[in-house]
Tab-separated table of C-alpha atoms in Angstrom:
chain	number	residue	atom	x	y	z
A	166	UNK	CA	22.915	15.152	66.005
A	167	UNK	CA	22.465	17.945	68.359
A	168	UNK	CA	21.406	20.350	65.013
A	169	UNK	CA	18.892	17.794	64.053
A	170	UNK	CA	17.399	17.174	67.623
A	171	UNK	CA	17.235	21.127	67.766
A	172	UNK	CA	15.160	20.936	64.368
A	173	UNK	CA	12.817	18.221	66.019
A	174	UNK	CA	12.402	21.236	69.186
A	175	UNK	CA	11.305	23.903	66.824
A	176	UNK	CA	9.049	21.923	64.963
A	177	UNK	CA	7.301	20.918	67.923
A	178	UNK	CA	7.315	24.279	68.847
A	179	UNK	CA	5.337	25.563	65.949
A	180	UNK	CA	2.998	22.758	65.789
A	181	UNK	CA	2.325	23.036	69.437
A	182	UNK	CA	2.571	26.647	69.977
A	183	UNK	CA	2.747	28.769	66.954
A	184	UNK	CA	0.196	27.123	64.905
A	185	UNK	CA	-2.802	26.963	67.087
A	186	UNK	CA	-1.864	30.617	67.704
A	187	UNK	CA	-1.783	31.632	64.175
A	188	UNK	CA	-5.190	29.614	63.727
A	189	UNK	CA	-6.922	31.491	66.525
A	190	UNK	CA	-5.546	34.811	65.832
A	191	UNK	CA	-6.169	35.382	62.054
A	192	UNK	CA	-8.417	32.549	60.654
A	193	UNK	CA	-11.876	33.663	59.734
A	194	UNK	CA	-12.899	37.301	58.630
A	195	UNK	CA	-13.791	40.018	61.418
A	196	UNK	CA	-17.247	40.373	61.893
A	197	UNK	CA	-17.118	43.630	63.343
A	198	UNK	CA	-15.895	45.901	66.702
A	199	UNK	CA	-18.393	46.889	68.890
A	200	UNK	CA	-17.500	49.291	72.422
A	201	UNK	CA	-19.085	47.521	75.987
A	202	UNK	CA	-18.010	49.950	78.189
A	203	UNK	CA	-18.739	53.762	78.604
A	204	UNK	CA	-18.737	56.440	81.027
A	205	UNK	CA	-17.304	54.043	83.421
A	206	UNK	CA	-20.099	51.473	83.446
A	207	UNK	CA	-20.247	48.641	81.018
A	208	UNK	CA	-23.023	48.198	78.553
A	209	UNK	CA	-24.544	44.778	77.120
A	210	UNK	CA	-23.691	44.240	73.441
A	211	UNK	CA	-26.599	43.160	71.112
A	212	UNK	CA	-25.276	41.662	67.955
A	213	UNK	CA	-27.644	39.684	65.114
A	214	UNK	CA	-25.944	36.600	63.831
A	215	UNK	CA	-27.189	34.924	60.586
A	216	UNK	CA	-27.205	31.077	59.812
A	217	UNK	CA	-24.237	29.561	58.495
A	218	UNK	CA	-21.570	32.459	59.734
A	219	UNK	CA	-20.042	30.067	62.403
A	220	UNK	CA	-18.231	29.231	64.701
A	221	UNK	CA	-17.896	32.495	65.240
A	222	UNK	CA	-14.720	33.656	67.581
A	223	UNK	CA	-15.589	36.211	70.047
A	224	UNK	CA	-12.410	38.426	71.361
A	225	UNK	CA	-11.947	41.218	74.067
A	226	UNK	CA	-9.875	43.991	73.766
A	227	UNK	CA	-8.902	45.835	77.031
A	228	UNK	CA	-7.518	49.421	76.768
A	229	UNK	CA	-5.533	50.401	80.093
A	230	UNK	CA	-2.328	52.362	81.088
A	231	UNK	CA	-0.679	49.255	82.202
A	232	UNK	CA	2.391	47.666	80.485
A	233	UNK	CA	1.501	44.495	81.023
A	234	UNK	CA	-1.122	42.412	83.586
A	235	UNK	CA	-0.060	39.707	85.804
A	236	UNK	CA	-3.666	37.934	86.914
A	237	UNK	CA	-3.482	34.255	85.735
A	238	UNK	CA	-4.950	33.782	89.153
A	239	UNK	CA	-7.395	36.463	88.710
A	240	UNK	CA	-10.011	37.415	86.416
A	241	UNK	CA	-9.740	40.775	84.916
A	242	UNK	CA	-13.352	40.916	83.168
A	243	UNK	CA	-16.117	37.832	82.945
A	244	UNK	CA	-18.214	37.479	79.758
A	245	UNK	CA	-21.325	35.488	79.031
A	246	UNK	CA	-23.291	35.900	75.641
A	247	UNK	CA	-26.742	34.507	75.369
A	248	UNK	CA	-29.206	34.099	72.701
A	249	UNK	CA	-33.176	34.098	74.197
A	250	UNK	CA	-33.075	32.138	77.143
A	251	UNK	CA	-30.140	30.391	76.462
A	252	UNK	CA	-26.426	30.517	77.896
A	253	UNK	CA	-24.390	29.715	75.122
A	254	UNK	CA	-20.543	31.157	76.538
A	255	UNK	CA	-19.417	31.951	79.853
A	256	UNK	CA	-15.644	32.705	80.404
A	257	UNK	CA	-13.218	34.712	82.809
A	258	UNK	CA	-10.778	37.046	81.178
A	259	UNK	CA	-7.301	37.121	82.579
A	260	UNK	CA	-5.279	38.829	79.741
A	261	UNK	CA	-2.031	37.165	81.086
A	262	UNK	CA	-1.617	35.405	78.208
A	263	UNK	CA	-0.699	38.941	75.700
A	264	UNK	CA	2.627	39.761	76.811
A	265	UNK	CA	3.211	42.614	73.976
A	266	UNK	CA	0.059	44.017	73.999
A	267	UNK	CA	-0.480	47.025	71.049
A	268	UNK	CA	-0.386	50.648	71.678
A	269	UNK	CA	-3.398	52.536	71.082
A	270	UNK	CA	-1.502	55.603	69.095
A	271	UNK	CA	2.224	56.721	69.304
A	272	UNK	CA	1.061	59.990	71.340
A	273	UNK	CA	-1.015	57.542	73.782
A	274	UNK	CA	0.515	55.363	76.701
A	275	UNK	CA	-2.333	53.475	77.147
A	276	UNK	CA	-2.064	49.916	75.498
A	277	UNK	CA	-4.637	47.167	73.794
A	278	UNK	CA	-4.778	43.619	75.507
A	279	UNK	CA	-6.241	41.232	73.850
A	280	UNK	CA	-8.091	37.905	75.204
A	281	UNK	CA	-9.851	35.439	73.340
A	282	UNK	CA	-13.461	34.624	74.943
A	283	UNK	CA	-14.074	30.821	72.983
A	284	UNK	CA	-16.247	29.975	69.729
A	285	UNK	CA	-19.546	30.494	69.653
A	286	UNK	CA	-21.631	27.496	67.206
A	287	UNK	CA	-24.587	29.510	65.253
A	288	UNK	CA	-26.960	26.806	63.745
A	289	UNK	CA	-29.306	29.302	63.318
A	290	UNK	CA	-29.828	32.854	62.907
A	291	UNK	CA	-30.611	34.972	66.201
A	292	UNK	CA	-29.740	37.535	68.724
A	293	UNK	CA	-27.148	36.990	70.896
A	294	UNK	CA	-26.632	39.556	73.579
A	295	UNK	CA	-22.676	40.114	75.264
A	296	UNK	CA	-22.532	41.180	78.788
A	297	UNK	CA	-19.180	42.082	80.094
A	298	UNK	CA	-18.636	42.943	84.005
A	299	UNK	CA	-15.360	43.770	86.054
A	300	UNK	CA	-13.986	40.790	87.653
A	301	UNK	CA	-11.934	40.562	91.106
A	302	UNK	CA	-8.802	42.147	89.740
A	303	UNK	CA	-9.391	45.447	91.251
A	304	UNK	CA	-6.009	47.342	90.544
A	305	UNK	CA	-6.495	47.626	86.480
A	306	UNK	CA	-7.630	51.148	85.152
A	307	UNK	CA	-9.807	50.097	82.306
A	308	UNK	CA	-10.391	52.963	79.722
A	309	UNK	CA	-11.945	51.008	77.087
A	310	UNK	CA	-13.481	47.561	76.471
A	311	UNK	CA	-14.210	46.198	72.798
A	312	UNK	CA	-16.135	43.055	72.170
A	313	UNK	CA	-14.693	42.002	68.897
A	314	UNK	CA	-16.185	39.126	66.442
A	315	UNK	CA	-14.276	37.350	63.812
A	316	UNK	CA	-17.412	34.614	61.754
A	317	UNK	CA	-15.887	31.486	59.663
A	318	UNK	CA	-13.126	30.927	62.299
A	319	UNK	CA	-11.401	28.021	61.731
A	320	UNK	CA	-10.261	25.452	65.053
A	321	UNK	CA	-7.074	23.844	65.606
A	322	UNK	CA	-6.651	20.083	64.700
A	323	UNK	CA	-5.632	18.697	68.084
A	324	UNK	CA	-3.540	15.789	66.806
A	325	UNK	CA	-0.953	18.717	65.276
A	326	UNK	CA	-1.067	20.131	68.612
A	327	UNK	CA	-0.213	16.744	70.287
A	328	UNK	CA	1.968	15.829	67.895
A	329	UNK	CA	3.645	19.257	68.621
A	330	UNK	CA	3.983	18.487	71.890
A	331	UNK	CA	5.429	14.873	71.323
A	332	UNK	CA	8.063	16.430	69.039
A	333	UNK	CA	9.306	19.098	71.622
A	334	UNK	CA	9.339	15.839	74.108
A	335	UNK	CA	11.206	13.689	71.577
A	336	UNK	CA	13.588	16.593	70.822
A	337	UNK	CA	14.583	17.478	74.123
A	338	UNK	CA	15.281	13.746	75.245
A	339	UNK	CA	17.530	13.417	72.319
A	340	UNK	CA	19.059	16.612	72.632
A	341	UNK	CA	20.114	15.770	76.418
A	342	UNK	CA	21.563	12.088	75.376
A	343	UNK	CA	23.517	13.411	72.538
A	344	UNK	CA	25.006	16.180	74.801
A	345	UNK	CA	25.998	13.133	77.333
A	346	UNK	CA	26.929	10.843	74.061
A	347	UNK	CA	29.451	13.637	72.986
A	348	UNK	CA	31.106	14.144	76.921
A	349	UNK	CA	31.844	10.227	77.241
A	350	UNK	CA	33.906	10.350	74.087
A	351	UNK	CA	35.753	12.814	75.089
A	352	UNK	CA	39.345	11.401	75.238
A	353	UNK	CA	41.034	12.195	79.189
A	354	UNK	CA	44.015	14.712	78.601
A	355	UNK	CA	47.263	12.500	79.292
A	356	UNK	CA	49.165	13.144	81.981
A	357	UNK	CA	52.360	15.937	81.698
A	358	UNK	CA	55.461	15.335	83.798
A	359	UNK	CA	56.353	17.544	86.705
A	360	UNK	CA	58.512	20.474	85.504
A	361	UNK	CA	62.054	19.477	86.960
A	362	UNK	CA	62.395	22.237	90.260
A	363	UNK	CA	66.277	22.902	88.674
A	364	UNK	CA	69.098	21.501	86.721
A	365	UNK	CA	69.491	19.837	83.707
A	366	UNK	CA	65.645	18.045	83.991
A	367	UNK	CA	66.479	16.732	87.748
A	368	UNK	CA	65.883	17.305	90.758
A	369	UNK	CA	68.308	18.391	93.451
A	370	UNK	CA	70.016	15.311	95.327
């Protein structure tokens, strides 16, 4: 039982955790890379999206000598894209969430984080303008900052997630009960004798 409830765990674990990852990560087909940060300032990103190429999933790639960044309280960059007169994403970038982040070259220590910004819906063809600021983690070097855009991005079904989620749940419950199940029937270890002090097996009169 305990094998199968650990089967239930993992399968809630790639529904809940693994898929929507896999989803985000590599669905869809990289619209291009474009640099938002030079000289030490950053620089708006003007990028001409046609009809039909969404949801398009925008990405930020942070280059810094850090090994990893702790802010999940903090926001590392902010984003906001707009098309005309028209706010169409706002987010804070935290980059906690990339806990192996890649390494720029093997002669390099400075390492790639990568945060995911949201989906962007194009019903229609336009310019859309990315404008990327520092946020109030102060204590990052940044040496580079890369909007990148993957079009046709596909989104997670949310019942898989849930149901994910319900399996881990389910798995875990079982898991505990058939540990407790397997304790109770246990049979008590009987009782030996006392070992006689000396003699023949008695004790001294």
């Amino acid at each position: 039982m305990r094998k199968l409830f650990l089967l239930v765990i993992l399968a809630g674990v790639a529904l809940g955790f693994i898929y929507p990852w896999a989803v985000r990560s590599f669905s869809g087909e990289e619209l291009g890379t474009w640099h938002a940060y030079q000289d030490g300032r950053f620089k708006p990103v003007t990028v001409s999206l046609k009809a039909g190429t969404g949801p398009v999933r925008v990405f930020v790639d942070l280059t810094s000598n850090a090994d990893r960044i702790l802010a999940f309280d903090r926001t590392v960059l902010t984003l906001t894209a707009a098309a005309g007169n028209r706010t169409v994403l706002a987010e804070r970038l935290s980059f906690s969430g990339n806990p192996t982040p890649r390494e720029q070259s093997p002669q390099l220590t400075d390492k790639v984080f990568r945060d995911e910004a949201g989906l962007i819906e194009v019903e229609e063809a336009g310019t859309y303008v990315f404008t990327l600021g520092s946020g109030d983690a102060d204590n990052i070097q940044i040496k580079a900052v890369d909007l990148v855009l993957r079009t046709g991005a596909a989104v997670p079904d949310r019942r898989a997630i849930q149901i994910g989620f319900g399996l881990i749940a389910l798995g875990a419950i079982g898991l505990i009960l058939a540990i407790r199940f397997s304790r109770s029937r246990r049979p008590d270890k009987p009782e030996t004798p006392p070992k006689p002090r000396w003699g023949r097996g008695g004790s001294a009169v």
